[in-house]
Short mmCIF file of C-alpha atoms and ligand atoms in Angstrom, two decimals:
data_model
loop_
_atom_site.label_atom_id
_atom_site.label_comp_id
_atom_site.label_asym_id
_atom_site.label_seq_id
_atom_site.Cartn_x
_atom_site.Cartn_y
_atom_site.Cartn_z
CA UNK A 1 180.90 92.89 -67.31
CA UNK A 2 183.26 90.20 -66.86
CA UNK A 3 181.56 87.05 -64.96
CA UNK A 4 183.00 86.47 -61.77
CA UNK A 5 184.44 82.81 -60.33
CA UNK A 6 185.22 82.88 -56.33
CA UNK A 7 186.17 79.27 -54.90
CA UNK A 8 185.19 77.80 -51.57
CA UNK A 9 185.44 74.52 -49.73
CA UNK A 10 184.01 71.31 -51.22
CA UNK A 11 183.01 70.33 -47.57
CA UNK A 12 183.29 73.19 -45.16
CA UNK A 13 184.75 72.46 -41.88
CA UNK A 14 182.19 74.66 -40.18
CA UNK A 15 178.53 73.41 -40.13
CA UNK A 16 177.00 75.55 -42.81
CA UNK A 17 177.46 78.54 -40.04
CA UNK A 18 179.21 80.83 -42.55
CA UNK A 19 182.09 81.14 -41.02
CA UNK A 20 184.74 79.91 -43.98
CA UNK A 21 186.02 83.29 -45.67
CA UNK A 22 184.03 82.48 -48.96
CA UNK A 23 181.10 84.07 -47.39
CA UNK A 24 182.41 87.33 -46.57
CA UNK A 25 183.20 87.66 -50.84
CA UNK A 26 179.81 86.34 -51.04
CA UNK A 27 177.93 88.89 -49.08
CA UNK A 28 180.37 91.89 -50.66
CA UNK A 29 179.02 90.29 -54.32
CA UNK A 30 175.28 90.43 -52.73
CA UNK A 31 175.50 93.53 -51.05
CA UNK A 32 176.78 95.50 -54.71
CA UNK A 33 174.49 92.98 -56.92
CA UNK A 34 177.25 91.11 -59.15
CA UNK A 35 176.28 87.74 -60.00
CA UNK A 36 178.96 85.16 -59.58
CA UNK A 37 180.18 81.15 -59.84
CA UNK A 38 181.75 79.39 -57.14
CA UNK A 39 184.30 76.48 -58.02
CA UNK A 40 184.09 73.89 -54.80
CA UNK A 41 187.68 72.63 -53.86
CA UNK A 42 188.88 70.10 -51.79
CA UNK A 43 191.41 70.36 -49.42
CA UNK A 44 194.00 68.37 -51.27
CA UNK A 45 193.32 70.61 -54.66
CA UNK A 46 193.73 73.72 -52.29
CA UNK A 47 197.67 72.75 -52.32
CA UNK A 48 197.99 71.39 -55.65
CA UNK A 49 199.78 73.25 -58.31
CA UNK A 50 196.33 74.89 -60.13
CA UNK A 51 194.99 76.02 -56.85
CA UNK A 52 199.01 77.55 -56.05
CA UNK A 53 198.87 79.47 -58.92
CA UNK A 54 195.89 81.33 -57.77
CA UNK A 55 196.34 81.47 -54.39
CA UNK A 56 200.09 81.29 -53.31
CA UNK A 57 199.15 80.35 -49.59
CA UNK A 58 196.70 77.45 -50.62
CA UNK A 59 193.55 78.56 -49.45
CA UNK A 60 190.12 79.53 -50.39
CA UNK A 61 188.28 81.83 -51.04
CA UNK A 62 189.98 83.35 -54.64
CA UNK A 63 188.59 85.68 -56.94
CA UNK A 64 188.72 85.17 -60.95
CA UNK A 65 187.51 88.65 -62.79
CA UNK A 66 188.18 88.06 -66.52
CA UNK A 67 192.08 87.74 -66.41
CA UNK A 68 192.56 89.52 -63.03
CA UNK A 69 193.34 86.33 -59.99
CA UNK A 70 193.12 87.94 -56.72
CA UNK A 71 193.62 86.29 -52.68
CA UNK A 72 192.99 87.39 -49.55
CA UNK A 73 189.11 88.80 -48.83
CA UNK A 74 190.54 92.16 -47.38
CA UNK A 75 191.86 92.70 -51.22
CA UNK A 76 188.66 91.25 -52.67
CA UNK A 77 186.26 92.57 -50.97
CA UNK A 78 188.35 96.16 -51.26
CA UNK A 79 188.23 95.47 -55.33
CA UNK A 80 184.86 94.95 -55.23
CA UNK A 81 183.87 98.10 -53.22
CA UNK A 82 185.88 100.06 -55.41
CA UNK A 83 184.35 99.04 -58.59
CA UNK A 84 180.59 99.12 -57.71
CA UNK A 85 178.74 101.04 -55.45
CA UNK A 86 176.90 100.64 -52.21
CA UNK A 87 180.02 99.61 -49.75
CA UNK A 88 182.52 102.79 -50.02
CA UNK A 89 180.87 106.66 -49.09
CA UNK A 90 182.10 109.01 -51.73
CA UNK A 91 183.45 111.43 -49.48
CA UNK A 92 186.95 111.04 -49.46
CA UNK A 93 187.85 111.27 -45.55
CA UNK A 94 184.68 108.80 -45.08
CA UNK A 95 186.14 106.42 -47.83
CA UNK A 96 189.68 106.06 -46.34
CA UNK A 97 188.12 105.65 -42.59
CA UNK A 98 185.88 102.95 -44.16
CA UNK A 99 188.80 101.39 -45.72
CA UNK A 100 191.07 101.87 -42.21
CA UNK A 101 187.91 99.53 -40.73
CA UNK A 102 188.25 97.10 -43.38
CA UNK A 103 192.36 96.89 -42.25
CA UNK A 104 191.30 97.23 -38.52
CA UNK A 105 188.87 93.93 -38.67
CA UNK A 106 191.57 91.67 -40.46
CA UNK A 107 194.60 93.34 -38.48
CA UNK A 108 193.71 94.07 -35.10
CA UNK A 109 190.51 92.13 -34.48
CA UNK A 110 190.65 89.10 -36.23
CA UNK A 111 193.91 87.80 -35.05
CA UNK A 112 193.20 87.04 -31.39
CA UNK A 113 189.92 85.88 -32.67
CA UNK A 114 191.94 83.24 -34.70
CA UNK A 115 194.61 82.58 -31.80
CA UNK A 116 191.54 81.57 -29.87
CA UNK A 117 189.85 79.36 -32.43
CA UNK A 118 193.51 77.57 -32.88
CA UNK A 119 194.07 77.10 -29.36
CA UNK A 120 190.60 75.24 -28.84
CA UNK A 121 190.66 73.52 -32.32
CA UNK A 122 194.50 72.42 -32.74
CA UNK A 123 195.77 72.44 -29.12
CA UNK A 124 193.10 71.86 -27.09
CA UNK A 125 194.61 68.12 -26.00
CA UNK A 126 197.83 69.82 -24.49
CA UNK A 127 198.54 69.77 -20.98
CA UNK A 128 199.10 73.23 -21.31
CA UNK A 129 196.14 74.29 -22.80
CA UNK A 130 194.46 75.04 -19.79
CA UNK A 131 196.55 77.40 -17.95
CA UNK A 132 196.91 79.49 -21.64
CA UNK A 133 193.30 79.18 -22.91
CA UNK A 134 192.50 82.08 -20.59
CA UNK A 135 195.64 84.33 -21.37
CA UNK A 136 194.48 84.13 -25.35
CA UNK A 137 190.90 84.74 -24.34
CA UNK A 138 191.96 87.96 -22.65
CA UNK A 139 193.53 88.98 -25.69
CA UNK A 140 190.68 88.65 -27.61
CA UNK A 141 188.70 90.55 -24.96
CA UNK A 142 190.98 93.71 -24.92
CA UNK A 143 190.16 94.76 -28.45
CA UNK A 144 186.21 93.97 -28.08
CA UNK A 145 186.05 95.92 -25.27
CA UNK A 146 187.76 98.75 -27.33
CA UNK A 147 185.41 98.34 -30.38
CA UNK A 148 182.53 98.08 -28.08
CA UNK A 149 183.43 101.49 -26.52
CA UNK A 150 183.83 103.24 -30.16
CA UNK A 151 180.60 101.87 -31.34
CA UNK A 152 178.45 102.95 -28.58
CA UNK A 153 175.02 102.86 -29.64
CA UNK A 154 175.76 103.57 -33.18
CA UNK A 155 174.24 101.32 -35.97
CA UNK A 156 177.57 101.00 -37.67
CA UNK A 157 180.86 101.99 -37.37
CA UNK A 158 181.14 105.45 -38.94
CA UNK A 159 177.71 106.65 -39.79
CA UNK A 160 176.67 104.44 -43.20
CA UNK A 161 177.02 100.65 -43.63
CA UNK A 162 180.32 100.16 -45.26
CA UNK A 163 182.55 97.15 -46.43
CA UNK A 164 184.94 97.87 -42.87
CA UNK A 165 181.09 97.08 -41.58
CA UNK A 166 180.74 94.23 -43.58
CA UNK A 167 184.69 92.50 -42.49
CA UNK A 168 184.01 93.02 -39.22
CA UNK A 169 181.08 92.01 -38.59
CA UNK A 170 182.15 88.62 -40.56
CA UNK A 171 185.16 88.60 -38.30
CA UNK A 172 183.04 88.89 -35.21
CA UNK A 173 180.85 86.04 -36.14
CA UNK A 174 183.51 83.65 -35.59
CA UNK A 175 183.09 84.76 -31.83
CA UNK A 176 179.94 83.68 -31.10
CA UNK A 177 180.23 80.26 -30.29
CA UNK A 178 182.82 81.23 -27.42
CA UNK A 179 180.17 83.23 -25.65
CA UNK A 180 182.44 86.57 -26.25
CA UNK A 181 180.28 88.38 -28.38
CA UNK A 182 177.77 88.09 -25.92
CA UNK A 183 179.76 89.75 -23.28
CA UNK A 184 179.29 92.93 -25.27
CA UNK A 185 175.13 93.18 -26.02
CA UNK A 186 176.43 96.61 -28.22
CA UNK A 187 178.52 94.24 -31.03
CA UNK A 188 176.55 91.21 -30.59
CA UNK A 189 173.20 93.69 -31.93
CA UNK A 190 175.63 94.94 -34.65
CA UNK A 191 176.47 91.24 -35.87
CA UNK A 192 172.25 90.42 -35.80
CA UNK A 193 172.29 93.73 -37.89
CA UNK A 194 174.72 92.75 -39.99
CA UNK A 195 172.82 89.39 -40.24
CA UNK A 196 169.80 90.85 -40.92
CA UNK A 197 170.64 92.29 -44.03
CA UNK A 198 168.91 90.77 -47.37
CA UNK A 199 172.72 90.22 -48.98
CA UNK A 200 173.92 88.63 -45.94
CA UNK A 201 171.02 86.33 -45.94
CA UNK A 202 171.40 85.28 -49.79
CA UNK A 203 175.31 84.76 -49.26
CA UNK A 204 174.77 82.60 -46.00
CA UNK A 205 171.83 80.74 -47.52
CA UNK A 206 174.56 80.19 -50.71
CA UNK A 207 177.11 78.85 -48.51
CA UNK A 208 174.88 76.95 -46.78
CA UNK A 209 173.37 75.30 -49.45
CA UNK A 210 176.48 73.97 -50.34
CA UNK A 211 177.27 72.51 -46.76
CA UNK A 212 174.32 70.78 -47.25
CA UNK A 213 174.71 69.36 -50.61
CA UNK A 214 178.37 67.79 -48.88
CA UNK A 215 177.03 66.43 -46.26
N1 LIG B 301 193.86 85.74 -44.47
C1 LIG B 301 192.91 84.82 -45.74
C2 LIG B 301 191.68 85.44 -46.43
O1 LIG B 301 191.07 86.29 -45.55
O2 LIG B 301 191.12 84.84 -47.26
C3 LIG B 301 192.56 83.72 -45.10
C4 LIG B 301 192.05 82.70 -46.03
C5 LIG B 301 192.06 81.33 -44.90
O3 LIG B 301 192.60 80.94 -44.24
N2 LIG B 301 191.26 80.74 -45.67
C6 LIG B 301 191.10 78.75 -44.94
C7 LIG B 301 191.03 78.00 -45.75
O4 LIG B 301 191.62 78.06 -46.66
C8 LIG B 301 189.48 78.73 -45.44
S1 LIG B 301 188.68 80.25 -44.25
N3 LIG B 301 191.74 76.94 -44.77
C9 LIG B 301 192.18 75.66 -45.63
C10 LIG B 301 193.65 75.31 -45.04
O5 LIG B 301 194.21 76.33 -44.57
O6 LIG B 301 193.99 74.30 -45.73
C11 LIG B 301 188.88 79.47 -42.71
C12 LIG B 301 187.93 78.69 -41.83
C13 LIG B 301 187.80 77.35 -41.50
C14 LIG B 301 186.83 76.48 -40.20
C15 LIG B 301 186.16 77.30 -39.96
N4 LIG B 301 185.15 76.65 -38.96
O7 LIG B 301 184.94 75.76 -39.20
O8 LIG B 301 184.22 77.80 -38.34
C16 LIG B 301 186.16 79.21 -39.78
C17 LIG B 301 186.72 79.28 -41.06
#
């Protein structure tokens, strides 16, 4: 097995809460038991040619394994899940459904959550923000209510824990500080179930160590 190197923020703006997107890649690697190295990148270096050659959009994380270089956490976690056992079921239909949940996490649930984060972080000082924010929050609550109904009293989205749950839990974590996650007790418990996994704990501790070293 080739050695794996990912990139992460040199100084994460998330306060060490594991919200930057390297955490989901760390988590996937921990779930399948693959060791990895981390190259820390400054915001400036992220926009320079060397990093842009790895990540055309100038972001973290990236994933390097031999002469393979990947970006986009959905694709990286999918790659990890395909090459190692533990993150995708073997049954072809169950596997396709788990992959569907990975896409649902990044394509349906994450966009309104990001929009809410942006509305708070980047547009908080705009005169129209107070009027717009409730609309943005409602666009988060709609898929949250639907996801909550789908999950019901299940532990995971489709049977056993999969890469779909890994992506979804990490996407939902970003909502916790808004209070909206706790409006859906079964989703809050679902996220807590993800955070209780030993692999998540190792990933969280590793990103926290980077944060502490930089602050
Ligand atoms: N779709 C891409 C993926 O999933 O890989 C998105 C990658 C992405 O947006 N990366 C962010 C980045 O590099 C880091 S995670 N941003 C730097 C830039 O664009 O210049 C985003 C993030 C930032 C801060 C917090 N936080 O403070 O809580 C959480 C998440």
